[in-house]
């Protein structure tokens, strides 16, 4: 049993209503469960495979989900980078190992399943890339037509390739992500498509399982800190919400310090935390090489600020150079291939550690959100091209010398 509740004024709505913002005050909605009615134990969960659907009692889907086997991603101990930073308990949860290569799949398995249960005939989203790739794949699996709006020229190649190949109707707008989101929201309201951006409360339910899995992978221990790259601020809000539910169920007794990392050219949440603002000031012209988080007006900011403040967490920004340096370090020192936005979480920890703001004993889980292959162009720009030689052994030996 659950209902939709406004995060701001508390107005409630039926779970069957197709609604994304509160009719009374215009703020976002969230899914509120009747936790007393939830009958499951951690032992029961632990008997199931590690996956989004291990936690189905805390998800809104009732029937058979539209699934591509999402979740169950690896949690890596960052031994080398952790040693360099003096942080022996530094981990990365590699969400790039999901079916379409990002954490969005956790949200889309739930979101597209709900679209079907609610009888919606088509789905849509705006995206910096990963959301569109994921929605395109899950819409294909669910047999539902899909429209995606992208900021023209600002989406990494692999993501566009995925959206096209999975058969979405791909539209590039001459504007940024924030504008694309406004447009698709209007389209969905006026033409009855189901909106699957992170304003959709059901989609975020799937994403909260990142936190559940991280705890299970640490043998039931709550990490001291969870670090996420922040764009639209949906993911950090979702993880926080899920952990609050585990706490209310008595499965955990404390929360990690929720820590959000943004790119320096696109950091309105960081500014709001630093300046102690309740209402965020949008960044009119966001810019960063980490195009996934090139977002100036994060729609979930209100929730994210609560998540950070209520847990004693923090927010920090990192430059494009710091992001790329960490992308290379993860690849070369840990064998973990991520896209630039994903490296932001670990780059943020490096920065905070160097500023002396991290306790050396902390157990830290950084969420790395998308796979290296999402953005091959940024990789090629950073690395030396392959050495081309004649096809004989002497040439090979001389090239290797
Ligand atoms: N990391 C990656 C790789 C992303 O693609 C995104 C968001 C984020 C982090 C930030 O997550 O928005 O929940 O704070 N990508 C969206 C998209 C906006 O359209 O793919 P957030």
Short mmCIF file of C-alpha atoms and ligand atoms in Angstrom, two decimals:
data_model
loop_
_atom_site.label_atom_id
_atom_site.label_comp_id
_atom_site.label_asym_id
_atom_site.label_seq_id
_atom_site.Cartn_x
_atom_site.Cartn_y
_atom_site.Cartn_z
CA UNK A 1 0.00 0.00 0.00
CA UNK A 2 1.32 3.40 -0.93
CA UNK A 3 0.24 6.85 -2.02
CA UNK A 4 1.76 9.90 -3.64
CA UNK A 5 2.61 12.76 -1.30
CA UNK A 6 3.83 16.29 -2.04
CA UNK A 7 7.33 16.80 -0.60
CA UNK A 8 6.49 20.40 0.21
CA UNK A 9 2.90 20.74 1.48
CA UNK A 10 2.07 17.11 2.21
CA UNK A 11 -1.00 16.95 -0.06
CA UNK A 12 -1.75 13.34 -0.97
CA UNK A 13 -2.79 11.75 -4.25
CA UNK A 14 -3.95 8.34 -5.35
CA UNK A 15 -1.19 6.11 -6.75
CA UNK A 16 -3.20 5.69 -9.95
CA UNK A 17 -3.23 9.40 -10.72
CA UNK A 18 -0.99 10.49 -13.61
CA UNK A 19 0.59 13.42 -11.84
CA UNK A 20 4.14 14.72 -11.45
CA UNK A 21 3.73 17.91 -9.42
CA UNK A 22 1.39 18.92 -6.63
CA UNK A 23 -1.86 20.53 -7.79
CA UNK A 24 -1.81 22.71 -4.71
CA UNK A 25 1.75 24.07 -4.57
CA UNK A 26 3.54 22.81 -7.69
CA UNK A 27 6.30 20.92 -5.86
CA UNK A 28 7.36 17.33 -6.57
CA UNK A 29 5.68 14.19 -5.31
CA UNK A 30 7.13 11.17 -3.59
CA UNK A 31 5.90 7.64 -2.95
CA UNK A 32 4.93 7.01 0.67
CA UNK A 33 4.46 3.39 1.78
CA UNK A 34 2.46 2.08 4.65
CA UNK A 35 5.62 0.70 6.28
CA UNK A 36 3.67 -1.02 9.08
CA UNK A 37 2.06 -3.18 6.42
CA UNK A 38 5.38 -4.30 4.94
CA UNK A 39 6.16 -7.82 5.93
CA UNK A 40 9.71 -8.78 4.98
CA UNK A 41 12.94 -9.45 6.83
CA UNK A 42 16.52 -8.73 5.87
CA UNK A 43 17.17 -12.46 5.90
CA UNK A 44 14.45 -12.94 3.32
CA UNK A 45 16.00 -10.23 1.13
CA UNK A 46 19.44 -11.79 1.54
CA UNK A 47 18.17 -15.09 0.17
CA UNK A 48 17.29 -13.42 -3.14
CA UNK A 49 19.75 -12.47 -5.92
CA UNK A 50 21.30 -9.01 -5.59
CA UNK A 51 19.13 -6.93 -7.91
CA UNK A 52 16.62 -4.10 -7.93
CA UNK A 53 13.89 -6.71 -7.45
CA UNK A 54 15.40 -8.16 -4.27
CA UNK A 55 13.65 -5.22 -2.59
CA UNK A 56 10.28 -5.53 -4.31
CA UNK A 57 8.30 -4.98 -1.08
CA UNK A 58 9.62 -1.40 -1.13
CA UNK A 59 8.81 -0.84 -4.81
CA UNK A 60 5.50 0.27 -6.30
CA UNK A 61 5.23 -2.35 -9.08
CA UNK A 62 2.62 -5.03 -8.43
CA UNK A 63 2.70 -7.24 -11.54
CA UNK A 64 5.52 -8.76 -13.57
CA UNK A 65 8.10 -5.98 -14.15
CA UNK A 66 9.60 -4.91 -17.47
CA UNK A 67 13.10 -6.04 -16.60
CA UNK A 68 16.48 -6.40 -18.30
CA UNK A 69 18.08 -7.74 -15.09
CA UNK A 70 19.19 -4.43 -13.64
CA UNK A 71 21.08 -3.82 -10.42
CA UNK A 72 23.39 -6.29 -8.70
CA UNK A 73 26.31 -4.08 -9.73
CA UNK A 74 29.81 -4.61 -8.34
CA UNK A 75 31.09 -2.80 -5.28
CA UNK A 76 34.85 -2.38 -5.73
CA UNK A 77 37.33 -1.66 -2.98
CA UNK A 78 39.50 1.19 -4.33
CA UNK A 79 42.69 -0.06 -2.77
CA UNK A 80 45.22 1.97 -4.75
CA UNK A 81 43.41 5.29 -4.86
CA UNK A 82 42.28 4.80 -1.28
CA UNK A 83 45.88 4.25 -0.19
CA UNK A 84 47.01 7.40 -1.98
CA UNK A 85 44.34 9.40 -0.21
CA UNK A 86 44.87 7.75 3.15
CA UNK A 87 41.35 6.33 3.01
CA UNK A 88 41.60 2.56 3.51
CA UNK A 89 37.82 2.06 3.32
CA UNK A 90 37.06 3.69 -0.03
CA UNK A 91 34.66 1.85 -2.36
CA UNK A 92 33.07 2.44 -5.76
CA UNK A 93 29.70 1.03 -6.74
CA UNK A 94 29.92 0.63 -10.49
CA UNK A 95 26.52 1.49 -11.89
CA UNK A 96 28.01 1.42 -15.38
CA UNK A 97 27.57 -2.35 -15.13
CA UNK A 98 23.80 -2.11 -15.57
CA UNK A 99 22.16 -3.34 -18.80
CA UNK A 100 22.46 -0.04 -20.69
CA UNK A 101 25.54 1.10 -18.80
CA UNK A 102 24.14 3.48 -16.20
CA UNK A 103 22.11 3.61 -12.98
CA UNK A 104 19.13 4.89 -14.96
CA UNK A 105 18.17 1.27 -15.61
CA UNK A 106 17.19 0.85 -11.97
CA UNK A 107 14.74 3.68 -12.41
CA UNK A 108 13.47 2.68 -15.81
CA UNK A 109 12.65 -0.92 -14.90
CA UNK A 110 10.29 0.50 -12.29
CA UNK A 111 9.15 3.51 -14.34
CA UNK A 112 8.31 1.60 -17.50
CA UNK A 113 6.65 -1.16 -15.47
CA UNK A 114 4.46 1.50 -13.88
CA UNK A 115 3.73 3.06 -17.28
CA UNK A 116 2.30 -0.29 -18.32
CA UNK A 117 0.38 -0.84 -15.08
CA UNK A 118 -1.11 2.65 -15.41
CA UNK A 119 -2.17 1.88 -18.97
CA UNK A 120 0.02 4.52 -20.62
CA UNK A 121 0.44 4.14 -24.37
CA UNK A 122 3.73 6.01 -24.86
CA UNK A 123 6.65 7.28 -22.77
CA UNK A 124 8.98 10.27 -23.03
CA UNK A 125 11.93 11.99 -21.40
CA UNK A 126 14.43 14.77 -21.80
CA UNK A 127 17.99 13.69 -21.25
CA UNK A 128 21.66 14.52 -21.13
CA UNK A 129 21.98 11.03 -22.63
CA UNK A 130 21.80 8.16 -20.18
CA UNK A 131 18.14 8.53 -19.33
CA UNK A 132 17.29 8.43 -23.02
CA UNK A 133 19.44 5.35 -23.64
CA UNK A 134 17.83 3.55 -20.75
CA UNK A 135 14.27 4.58 -21.51
CA UNK A 136 14.72 3.58 -25.15
CA UNK A 137 15.81 0.08 -24.13
CA UNK A 138 13.09 -0.46 -21.52
CA UNK A 139 10.40 0.95 -23.81
CA UNK A 140 11.60 -1.52 -26.45
CA UNK A 141 11.41 -4.37 -23.94
CA UNK A 142 7.97 -3.23 -22.80
CA UNK A 143 6.69 -2.69 -26.33
CA UNK A 144 5.82 0.98 -25.74
CA UNK A 145 6.68 3.81 -28.18
CA UNK A 146 9.21 6.29 -26.82
CA UNK A 147 10.18 9.91 -27.51
CA UNK A 148 13.41 11.45 -26.19
CA UNK A 149 14.54 15.08 -26.28
CA UNK A 150 18.27 15.80 -26.21
CA UNK A 151 20.27 19.04 -26.06
CA UNK A 152 21.74 19.20 -29.59
CA UNK A 153 25.49 18.61 -29.76
CA UNK A 154 25.84 18.04 -26.01
CA UNK A 155 25.18 14.31 -25.65
CA UNK A 156 27.98 11.75 -25.61
CA UNK A 157 28.11 9.57 -28.70
CA UNK A 158 27.47 6.20 -27.08
CA UNK A 159 24.25 7.42 -25.49
CA UNK A 160 22.82 8.79 -28.72
CA UNK A 161 23.78 5.54 -30.42
CA UNK A 162 21.82 3.56 -27.83
CA UNK A 163 18.69 5.70 -28.05
CA UNK A 164 18.72 5.45 -31.85
CA UNK A 165 19.39 1.72 -31.98
CA UNK A 166 16.70 0.85 -29.44
CA UNK A 167 14.20 2.63 -31.66
CA UNK A 168 13.31 5.79 -29.75
CA UNK A 169 12.07 8.83 -31.66
CA UNK A 170 15.13 11.01 -30.99
CA UNK A 171 14.71 14.78 -31.14
CA UNK A 172 17.63 17.19 -30.64
CA UNK A 173 16.64 20.65 -29.50
CA UNK A 174 18.70 23.78 -29.99
CA UNK A 175 18.75 24.47 -26.28
CA UNK A 176 20.10 22.91 -23.09
CA UNK A 177 18.79 20.06 -20.93
CA UNK A 178 16.83 22.35 -18.64
CA UNK A 179 14.84 23.65 -21.61
CA UNK A 180 14.37 20.12 -23.00
CA UNK A 181 12.89 19.05 -19.68
CA UNK A 182 10.43 21.95 -19.65
CA UNK A 183 9.38 21.09 -23.19
CA UNK A 184 8.90 17.38 -22.63
CA UNK A 185 6.98 18.05 -19.42
CA UNK A 186 4.57 20.26 -21.35
CA UNK A 187 4.29 17.69 -24.12
CA UNK A 188 3.46 14.91 -21.66
CA UNK A 189 0.82 16.96 -19.85
CA UNK A 190 -0.82 18.17 -23.06
CA UNK A 191 -0.61 14.94 -25.06
CA UNK A 192 -0.80 12.17 -22.49
CA UNK A 193 2.65 10.63 -22.86
CA UNK A 194 4.08 9.22 -19.64
CA UNK A 195 6.97 11.38 -18.39
CA UNK A 196 9.95 9.37 -17.18
CA UNK A 197 12.36 12.03 -16.01
CA UNK A 198 13.26 12.12 -12.34
CA UNK A 199 10.17 14.26 -11.66
CA UNK A 200 8.42 10.90 -11.97
CA UNK A 201 8.15 9.61 -8.41
CA UNK A 202 8.00 5.95 -9.45
CA UNK A 203 11.21 6.02 -11.44
CA UNK A 204 13.19 7.23 -8.43
CA UNK A 205 11.91 4.29 -6.40
CA UNK A 206 14.04 1.97 -8.51
CA UNK A 207 17.12 4.13 -8.05
CA UNK A 208 16.95 4.00 -4.27
CA UNK A 209 18.07 0.36 -4.45
CA UNK A 210 21.67 1.54 -5.03
CA UNK A 211 21.85 2.31 -1.33
CA UNK A 212 20.19 -0.96 -0.32
CA UNK A 213 22.64 -2.98 -2.38
CA UNK A 214 25.69 -1.09 -1.09
CA UNK A 215 24.70 -1.92 2.49
CA UNK A 216 24.06 -5.56 1.65
CA UNK A 217 27.43 -5.76 -0.11
CA UNK A 218 29.12 -4.37 2.99
CA UNK A 219 27.66 -7.24 4.99
CA UNK A 220 24.78 -5.19 6.33
CA UNK A 221 26.96 -2.31 7.53
CA UNK A 222 25.88 1.24 6.74
CA UNK A 223 28.73 3.19 5.11
CA UNK A 224 29.71 6.41 6.86
CA UNK A 225 29.39 8.37 3.66
CA UNK A 226 27.77 7.94 0.26
CA UNK A 227 29.01 10.15 -2.54
CA UNK A 228 27.08 10.79 -5.74
CA UNK A 229 27.55 12.99 -8.78
CA UNK A 230 24.66 15.44 -8.91
CA UNK A 231 22.90 16.68 -12.02
CA UNK A 232 19.15 16.85 -11.69
CA UNK A 233 19.63 15.67 -8.08
CA UNK A 234 17.20 12.78 -8.43
CA UNK A 235 19.61 10.02 -7.60
CA UNK A 236 20.98 11.43 -4.35
CA UNK A 237 17.40 12.16 -3.24
CA UNK A 238 16.29 8.66 -4.15
CA UNK A 239 19.11 6.94 -2.27
CA UNK A 240 18.40 9.06 0.80
CA UNK A 241 14.68 8.30 0.68
CA UNK A 242 15.34 4.58 0.48
CA UNK A 243 17.71 4.63 3.42
CA UNK A 244 15.16 6.53 5.49
CA UNK A 245 12.72 3.71 4.77
CA UNK A 246 15.22 1.07 5.88
CA UNK A 247 15.71 3.06 9.06
CA UNK A 248 11.95 3.29 9.66
CA UNK A 249 11.69 -0.48 9.16
CA UNK A 250 14.40 -0.93 11.78
CA UNK A 251 16.79 -2.56 9.27
CA UNK A 252 19.48 0.09 9.84
CA UNK A 253 20.09 2.42 12.74
CA UNK A 254 21.89 5.35 11.13
CA UNK A 255 22.29 7.02 7.75
CA UNK A 256 25.43 7.76 5.75
CA UNK A 257 26.48 11.38 5.27
CA UNK A 258 25.01 12.08 1.86
CA UNK A 259 27.59 13.91 -0.22
CA UNK A 260 26.84 15.47 -3.60
CA UNK A 261 29.48 16.38 -6.17
CA UNK A 262 28.90 18.72 -9.09
CA UNK A 263 31.05 20.02 -11.91
CA UNK A 264 32.40 23.50 -11.19
CA UNK A 265 30.65 25.02 -14.21
CA UNK A 266 27.33 23.54 -13.21
CA UNK A 267 27.11 23.63 -9.43
CA UNK A 268 23.92 25.26 -8.14
CA UNK A 269 23.41 22.64 -5.40
CA UNK A 270 26.94 23.20 -4.11
CA UNK A 271 26.33 26.94 -3.99
CA UNK A 272 23.07 26.45 -2.12
CA UNK A 273 24.83 24.31 0.49
CA UNK A 274 27.79 26.66 0.79
CA UNK A 275 25.59 29.74 1.09
CA UNK A 276 22.99 27.97 3.22
CA UNK A 277 20.14 28.80 0.83
CA UNK A 278 16.75 27.11 1.05
CA UNK A 279 15.93 27.81 -2.57
CA UNK A 280 18.52 27.16 -5.16
CA UNK A 281 19.64 29.77 -7.69
CA UNK A 282 19.72 28.12 -11.14
CA UNK A 283 22.87 28.30 -13.23
CA UNK A 284 21.74 29.95 -16.48
CA UNK A 285 24.54 28.63 -18.69
CA UNK A 286 25.86 25.38 -17.18
CA UNK A 287 29.04 24.07 -18.78
CA UNK A 288 31.24 21.03 -18.15
CA UNK A 289 32.95 18.24 -20.02
CA UNK A 290 30.84 15.89 -17.90
CA UNK A 291 27.82 16.43 -20.15
CA UNK A 292 25.70 13.97 -18.13
CA UNK A 293 25.57 16.51 -15.29
CA UNK A 294 25.49 19.67 -17.38
CA UNK A 295 22.31 20.85 -15.65
CA UNK A 296 21.63 24.34 -14.35
CA UNK A 297 18.23 23.97 -12.69
CA UNK A 298 18.09 20.59 -10.92
CA UNK A 299 14.41 19.79 -10.42
CA UNK A 300 15.03 17.61 -7.37
CA UNK A 301 17.14 20.20 -5.56
CA UNK A 302 14.66 20.65 -2.73
CA UNK A 303 14.87 16.96 -1.87
CA UNK A 304 18.64 16.82 -2.32
CA UNK A 305 19.24 19.72 0.06
CA UNK A 306 17.24 17.88 2.72
CA UNK A 307 19.21 14.68 2.09
CA UNK A 308 22.55 16.45 2.48
CA UNK A 309 21.58 18.57 5.48
CA UNK A 310 19.67 15.93 7.44
CA UNK A 311 22.58 13.50 7.28
CA UNK A 312 25.37 15.98 8.05
CA UNK A 313 26.70 15.49 4.55
CA UNK A 314 28.16 18.07 2.23
CA UNK A 315 28.46 19.16 -1.38
CA UNK A 316 31.55 20.08 -3.35
CA UNK A 317 32.45 20.97 -6.88
CA UNK A 318 35.29 19.66 -9.00
CA UNK A 319 36.84 21.15 -12.12
CA UNK A 320 36.80 19.40 -15.48
CA UNK A 321 40.54 18.75 -15.06
CA UNK A 322 39.95 17.07 -11.70
CA UNK A 323 37.16 14.97 -13.21
CA UNK A 324 39.30 13.80 -16.12
CA UNK A 325 42.29 13.09 -13.88
CA UNK A 326 40.10 10.83 -11.75
CA UNK A 327 38.57 9.18 -14.80
CA UNK A 328 42.13 8.21 -15.83
CA UNK A 329 43.12 7.14 -12.30
CA UNK A 330 40.09 4.89 -11.95
CA UNK A 331 40.84 3.35 -15.34
CA UNK A 332 44.59 2.93 -14.85
CA UNK A 333 44.98 2.29 -11.14
CA UNK A 334 41.81 0.36 -10.42
CA UNK A 335 40.74 -1.07 -13.80
CA UNK A 336 37.37 0.67 -13.55
CA UNK A 337 36.09 2.36 -16.70
CA UNK A 338 33.62 5.18 -16.13
CA UNK A 339 32.36 8.21 -17.99
CA UNK A 340 33.43 11.70 -16.80
CA UNK A 341 30.34 12.50 -14.70
CA UNK A 342 30.85 9.26 -12.79
CA UNK A 343 34.42 10.10 -11.97
CA UNK A 344 33.15 13.29 -10.32
CA UNK A 345 32.10 11.40 -7.17
CA UNK A 346 35.58 10.01 -6.54
CA UNK A 347 37.24 13.26 -7.67
CA UNK A 348 35.09 15.01 -5.08
CA UNK A 349 36.33 12.69 -2.37
CA UNK A 350 39.91 13.32 -3.43
CA UNK A 351 39.28 17.04 -3.12
CA UNK A 352 37.53 16.79 0.26
CA UNK A 353 40.25 14.46 1.58
CA UNK A 354 42.99 16.83 0.46
CA UNK A 355 41.19 19.67 2.23
CA UNK A 356 41.22 17.57 5.39
CA UNK A 357 37.43 17.34 5.47
CA UNK A 358 37.22 13.55 5.51
CA UNK A 359 37.95 11.41 8.54
CA UNK A 360 40.52 8.75 7.61
CA UNK A 361 38.46 6.00 9.23
CA UNK A 362 35.35 6.69 7.20
CA UNK A 363 33.92 3.89 5.15
CA UNK A 364 32.98 5.65 1.92
CA UNK A 365 30.90 4.42 -1.00
CA UNK A 366 31.25 6.51 -4.17
CA UNK A 367 28.60 5.81 -6.77
CA UNK A 368 30.15 5.78 -10.23
CA UNK A 369 27.15 6.19 -12.41
CA UNK A 370 27.95 5.36 -16.02
CA UNK A 371 30.29 3.26 -18.15
CA UNK A 372 33.47 4.41 -19.90
CA UNK A 373 32.10 3.46 -23.32
CA UNK A 374 29.27 5.96 -23.04
CA UNK A 375 31.58 8.78 -24.05
CA UNK A 376 34.33 7.46 -26.35
CA UNK A 377 35.01 10.92 -27.77
CA UNK A 378 36.20 12.33 -24.45
CA UNK A 379 38.45 9.28 -24.06
CA UNK A 380 39.99 9.68 -27.48
CA UNK A 381 40.68 13.36 -26.85
CA UNK A 382 42.61 12.49 -23.67
CA UNK A 383 44.64 9.48 -24.77
CA UNK A 384 47.44 9.04 -27.29
CA UNK A 385 46.11 7.33 -30.43
CA UNK A 386 47.25 3.75 -31.13
CA UNK A 387 50.73 3.48 -32.68
CA UNK A 388 50.34 2.29 -36.27
CA UNK A 389 53.21 0.21 -37.67
CA UNK A 390 54.06 -2.02 -40.62
CA UNK A 391 52.94 -5.62 -40.13
CA UNK A 392 56.30 -7.14 -39.22
CA UNK A 393 58.08 -8.08 -36.00
CA UNK A 394 61.03 -5.66 -36.29
CA UNK A 395 58.56 -2.76 -36.56
CA UNK A 396 56.71 -4.07 -33.52
CA UNK A 397 59.93 -4.37 -31.51
CA UNK A 398 61.05 -0.92 -32.48
CA UNK A 399 57.66 0.54 -31.60
CA UNK A 400 57.78 -1.09 -28.17
CA UNK A 401 61.32 0.05 -27.44
N1 LIG B 1 25.87 10.50 -13.58
C1 LIG B 1 25.46 10.20 -14.82
C2 LIG B 1 26.32 9.31 -15.65
C3 LIG B 1 24.23 10.71 -15.29
O1 LIG B 1 23.83 10.39 -16.51
C4 LIG B 1 23.47 11.57 -14.46
C5 LIG B 1 22.21 12.13 -14.92
C6 LIG B 1 23.97 11.83 -13.18
C7 LIG B 1 25.17 11.29 -12.78
C8 LIG B 1 23.24 12.71 -12.22
O2 LIG B 1 22.11 12.11 -11.69
O3 LIG B 1 20.44 13.78 -12.37
O4 LIG B 1 19.92 12.10 -10.64
O5 LIG B 1 21.49 13.95 -10.15
N2 LIG B 1 21.80 12.04 -16.10
C9 LIG B 1 20.48 12.48 -16.56
C10 LIG B 1 20.23 12.00 -17.97
C11 LIG B 1 20.17 13.89 -16.32
O6 LIG B 1 19.43 12.61 -18.69
O7 LIG B 1 20.79 10.98 -18.36
P1 LIG B 1 20.91 13.04 -11.17
#
